[in-house]
PDB file of C-alpha atoms in Angstrom:
ATOM      1  CA  MET G   1      75.506   0.594  38.001  1.00 76.00           C
ATOM      2  CA  MET G   2      74.971   2.256  41.519  1.00 86.00           C
ATOM      3  CA  PHE G   3      77.821   2.670  44.024  1.00 92.00           C
ATOM      4  CA  MET G   4      77.368   2.683  47.763  1.00 94.00           C
ATOM      5  CA  SER G   5      79.957   3.322  50.359  1.00 93.00           C
ATOM      6  CA  HIS G   6      80.342   0.287  52.824  1.00 92.00           C
ATOM      7  CA  LEU G   7      79.799   2.091  55.643  1.00 93.00           C
ATOM      8  CA  ASP G   8      76.117   3.117  54.279  1.00 94.00           C
ATOM      9  CA  HIS G   9      75.725  -0.941  53.306  1.00 95.00           C
ATOM     10  CA  SER G  10      77.018  -1.942  56.829  1.00 95.00           C
ATOM     11  CA  ARG G  11      74.314   0.421  58.318  1.00 94.00           C
ATOM     12  CA  LEU G  12      71.389   0.226  56.019  1.00 95.00           C
ATOM     13  CA  ALA G  13      71.181  -3.601  55.750  1.00 96.00           C
ATOM     14  CA  PRO G  14      70.141  -4.534  58.990  1.00 96.00           C
ATOM     15  CA  LEU G  15      67.625  -1.906  59.043  1.00 94.00           C
ATOM     16  CA  VAL G  16      66.206  -2.947  55.969  1.00 95.00           C
ATOM     17  CA  ALA G  17      66.458  -6.938  57.339  1.00 94.00           C
ATOM     18  CA  ASP G  18      64.739  -6.032  60.224  1.00 94.00           C
ATOM     19  CA  ALA G  19      61.958  -3.808  58.715  1.00 92.00           C
ATOM     20  CA  LEU G  20      61.231  -6.640  55.855  1.00 92.00           C
ATOM     21  CA  SER G  21      60.922  -9.502  58.731  1.00 92.00           C
ATOM     22  CA  LYS G  22      57.890  -7.800  60.221  1.00 92.00           C
ATOM     23  CA  GLN G  23      56.380  -6.375  56.757  1.00 90.00           C
ATOM     24  CA  ASN G  24      56.297  -6.279  53.174  1.00 87.00           C
ATOM     25  CA  SER G  25      56.444  -3.041  51.387  1.00 90.00           C
ATOM     26  CA  PRO G  26      57.372  -1.701  47.667  1.00 90.00           C
ATOM     27  CA  VAL G  27      59.808   0.753  49.376  1.00 91.00           C
ATOM     28  CA  LEU G  28      61.508  -1.903  51.611  1.00 93.00           C
ATOM     29  CA  ASP G  29      61.587  -4.349  48.712  1.00 93.00           C
ATOM     30  CA  ALA G  30      63.544  -1.338  46.484  1.00 92.00           C
ATOM     31  CA  LEU G  31      65.630  -0.775  49.025  1.00 94.00           C
ATOM     32  CA  ASP G  32      66.755  -4.944  49.422  1.00 95.00           C
ATOM     33  CA  GLU G  33      67.375  -4.970  46.082  1.00 95.00           C
ATOM     34  CA  MET G  34      69.552  -2.096  46.296  1.00 94.00           C
ATOM     35  CA  LEU G  35      71.531  -3.152  48.520  1.00 96.00           C
ATOM     36  CA  ALA G  36      71.874  -6.478  47.117  1.00 95.00           C
ATOM     37  CA  GLU G  37      72.969  -5.134  43.444  1.00 95.00           C
ATOM     38  CA  ALA G  38      75.212  -1.889  44.762  1.00 95.00           C
ATOM     39  CA  THR G  39      78.817  -1.873  44.043  1.00 95.00           C
ATOM     40  CA  LEU G  40      80.218  -1.014  47.477  1.00 96.00           C
ATOM     41  CA  VAL G  41      83.252   1.220  47.335  1.00 94.00           C
ATOM     42  CA  PRO G  42      85.327   2.959  50.281  1.00 94.00           C
ATOM     43  CA  PRO G  43      83.889   6.073  51.230  1.00 92.00           C
ATOM     44  CA  GLU G  44      86.398   8.390  50.100  1.00 92.00           C
ATOM     45  CA  LYS G  45      85.472   6.822  46.811  1.00 93.00           C
ATOM     46  CA  ILE G  46      82.303   7.704  46.395  1.00 94.00           C
ATOM     47  CA  PRO G  47      81.801  10.074  43.619  1.00 95.00           C
ATOM     48  CA  PRO G  48      81.095  13.595  44.859  1.00 95.00           C
ATOM     49  CA  ASP G  49      77.776  14.266  43.090  1.00 96.00           C
ATOM     50  CA  LEU G  50      76.399  11.122  44.352  1.00 96.00           C
ATOM     51  CA  VAL G  51      73.489  11.166  46.956  1.00 97.00           C
ATOM     52  CA  THR G  52      74.601   8.861  50.124  1.00 96.00           C
ATOM     53  CA  MET G  53      72.992   8.669  53.529  1.00 96.00           C
ATOM     54  CA  ASN G  54      72.985  11.882  55.844  1.00 95.00           C
ATOM     55  CA  SER G  55      73.807  14.076  52.434  1.00 96.00           C
ATOM     56  CA  GLU G  56      71.772  17.211  52.132  1.00 96.00           C
ATOM     57  CA  VAL G  57      70.509  17.549  48.471  1.00 97.00           C
ATOM     58  CA  VAL G  58      67.684  20.619  47.123  1.00 96.00           C
ATOM     59  CA  VAL G  59      65.467  18.889  44.916  1.00 94.00           C
ATOM     60  CA  GLU G  60      62.539  20.856  42.586  1.00 92.00           C
ATOM     61  CA  ASP G  61      59.463  19.320  41.869  1.00 86.00           C
ATOM     62  CA  ALA G  62      58.819  18.664  38.201  1.00 73.00           C
ATOM     63  CA  THR G  63      55.631  20.437  38.515  1.00 74.00           C
ATOM     64  CA  GLY G  64      56.755  23.265  40.444  1.00 74.00           C
ATOM     65  CA  GLY G  65      56.907  24.691  43.553  1.00 73.00           C
ATOM     66  CA  ALA G  66      59.791  26.158  45.755  1.00 84.00           C
ATOM     67  CA  PRO G  67      63.264  24.009  45.866  1.00 91.00           C
ATOM     68  CA  ARG G  68      63.580  22.075  48.918  1.00 91.00           C
ATOM     69  CA  ARG G  69      66.652  21.386  50.975  1.00 94.00           C
ATOM     70  CA  LEU G  70      66.764  18.104  52.452  1.00 94.00           C
ATOM     71  CA  ARG G  71      69.052  15.814  54.684  1.00 95.00           C
ATOM     72  CA  LEU G  72      68.419  11.939  53.993  1.00 95.00           C
ATOM     73  CA  VAL G  73      68.436  10.148  57.349  1.00 94.00           C
ATOM     74  CA  TYR G  74      67.818   6.300  58.486  1.00 91.00           C
ATOM     75  CA  GLY G  75      64.936   6.600  60.475  1.00 81.00           C
ATOM     76  CA  ALA G  76      62.022   9.084  61.185  1.00 71.00           C
ATOM     77  CA  PRO G  77      62.636  12.717  61.327  1.00 66.00           C
ATOM     78  CA  GLU G  78      63.616  13.793  64.479  1.00 68.00           C
ATOM     79  CA  PRO G  79      61.305  16.142  66.464  1.00 69.00           C
ATOM     80  CA  GLY G  80      61.410  20.052  64.929  1.00 67.00           C
ATOM     81  CA  GLU G  81      63.304  18.550  62.016  1.00 68.00           C
ATOM     82  CA  GLU G  82      60.333  17.733  60.065  1.00 67.00           C
ATOM     83  CA  GLY G  83      60.304  19.337  56.509  1.00 74.00           C
ATOM     84  CA  ARG G  84      64.194  19.365  56.480  1.00 87.00           C
ATOM     85  CA  THR G  85      64.875  15.747  56.616  1.00 91.00           C
ATOM     86  CA  ILE G  86      63.384  12.757  54.545  1.00 92.00           C
ATOM     87  CA  SER G  87      63.957   9.022  55.772  1.00 93.00           C
ATOM     88  CA  VAL G  88      65.314   6.209  53.269  1.00 95.00           C
ATOM     89  CA  PHE G  89      62.300   4.307  54.082  1.00 94.00           C
ATOM     90  CA  SER G  90      60.223   6.874  52.463  1.00 91.00           C
ATOM     91  CA  PRO G  91      59.526   6.564  49.035  1.00 90.00           C
ATOM     92  CA  MET G  92      61.178  10.035  47.959  1.00 90.00           C
ATOM     93  CA  GLY G  93      64.340   8.783  50.211  1.00 93.00           C
ATOM     94  CA  ALA G  94      64.553   5.510  48.496  1.00 93.00           C
ATOM     95  CA  ALA G  95      64.333   7.573  45.361  1.00 93.00           C
ATOM     96  CA  LEU G  96      66.945   9.999  46.305  1.00 95.00           C
ATOM     97  CA  LEU G  97      69.517   7.261  47.656  1.00 96.00           C
ATOM     98  CA  GLY G  98      71.785   6.673  45.017  1.00 95.00           C
ATOM     99  CA  ALA G  99      70.738   9.175  42.750  1.00 95.00           C
ATOM    100  CA  ARG G 100      73.410  11.941  41.428  1.00 95.00           C
ATOM    101  CA  VAL G 101      72.857  15.959  41.285  1.00 96.00           C
ATOM    102  CA  GLY G 102      71.159  17.022  37.995  1.00 93.00           C
ATOM    103  CA  GLU G 103      68.797  13.855  38.025  1.00 92.00           C
ATOM    104  CA  ALA G 104      65.138  13.407  37.668  1.00 89.00           C
ATOM    105  CA  VAL G 105      63.892  10.567  39.986  1.00 88.00           C
ATOM    106  CA  PRO G 106      60.527   9.131  40.201  1.00 84.00           C
ATOM    107  CA  VAL G 107      59.024   9.079  43.564  1.00 81.00           C
ATOM    108  CA  GLY G 108      55.563   7.101  43.836  1.00 69.00           C
ATOM    109  CA  ARG G 109      53.284   5.542  41.805  1.00 66.00           C
ATOM    110  CA  ALA G 110      50.854   6.148  39.213  1.00 60.00           C
ATOM    111  CA  PRO G 111      48.344   7.979  39.692  1.00 61.00           C
ATOM    112  CA  VAL G 112      49.956   9.971  42.094  1.00 63.00           C
ATOM    113  CA  ALA G 113      53.738   9.362  40.796  1.00 70.00           C
ATOM    114  CA  ARG G 114      56.001  12.569  40.748  1.00 79.00           C
ATOM    115  CA  GLU G 115      59.254  13.155  39.452  1.00 86.00           C
ATOM    116  CA  LEU G 116      62.008  15.422  41.406  1.00 89.00           C
ATOM    117  CA  ARG G 117      64.909  16.918  40.158  1.00 91.00           C
ATOM    118  CA  ILE G 118      68.015  16.829  42.205  1.00 94.00           C
ATOM    119  CA  SER G 119      69.187  20.405  41.533  1.00 94.00           C
ATOM    120  CA  ALA G 120      72.321  20.592  44.092  1.00 96.00           C
ATOM    121  CA  MET G 121      73.760  18.677  47.113  1.00 97.00           C
ATOM    122  CA  PRO G 122      75.232  21.583  49.807  1.00 96.00           C
ATOM    123  CA  TYR G 123      76.669  18.606  51.662  1.00 96.00           C
ATOM    124  CA  GLN G 124      77.394  15.016  51.530  1.00 95.00           C
ATOM    125  CA  PRO G 125      79.734  13.296  53.978  1.00 95.00           C
ATOM    126  CA  GLU G 126      81.824  11.179  52.050  1.00 92.00           C
ATOM    127  CA  SER G 127      83.436  14.110  50.100  1.00 90.00           C
ATOM    128  CA  GLN G 128      83.959  16.191  53.215  1.00 88.00           C
ATOM    129  CA  GLY G 129      85.614  13.367  54.941  1.00 83.00           C
ATOM    130  CA  HIS G 130      82.939  12.732  57.525  1.00 80.00           C
ATOM    131  CA  TRP G 131      83.091   8.905  57.094  1.00 69.00           C
ATOM    132  CA  ASP G 132      81.286   8.408  60.800  1.00 68.00           C
ATOM    133  CA  ARG G 133      77.873  10.257  59.817  1.00 59.00           C
TER     134      ARG G 133
END
């Protein structure tokens, strides 16, 4: 069962519906399914280890490389934020949404699929009472 704040759901659902009206993609289909199946809860009831919109996470590639700190955003990264933000509409962003610290999430499809482990979450809006983000 995946938890999602009703605020994230109310913001993300129309964006996904609009995108789906213009194109089909596996990422959009996965987000649409996630929205349909999510258990909606008030922001203050979101577990503190659950990746939500605007959360900042530290991810490590299972194949190695330096850990990366990323913020999960609704749209494309702002100028200058490339490499520090990840859109929920990207395969990696969609995989991170709803995951938990300590989990490994698959990103992409074979033969180029990879696995990312969420090693930390330095910031989650809900746990900080920042429900307007």
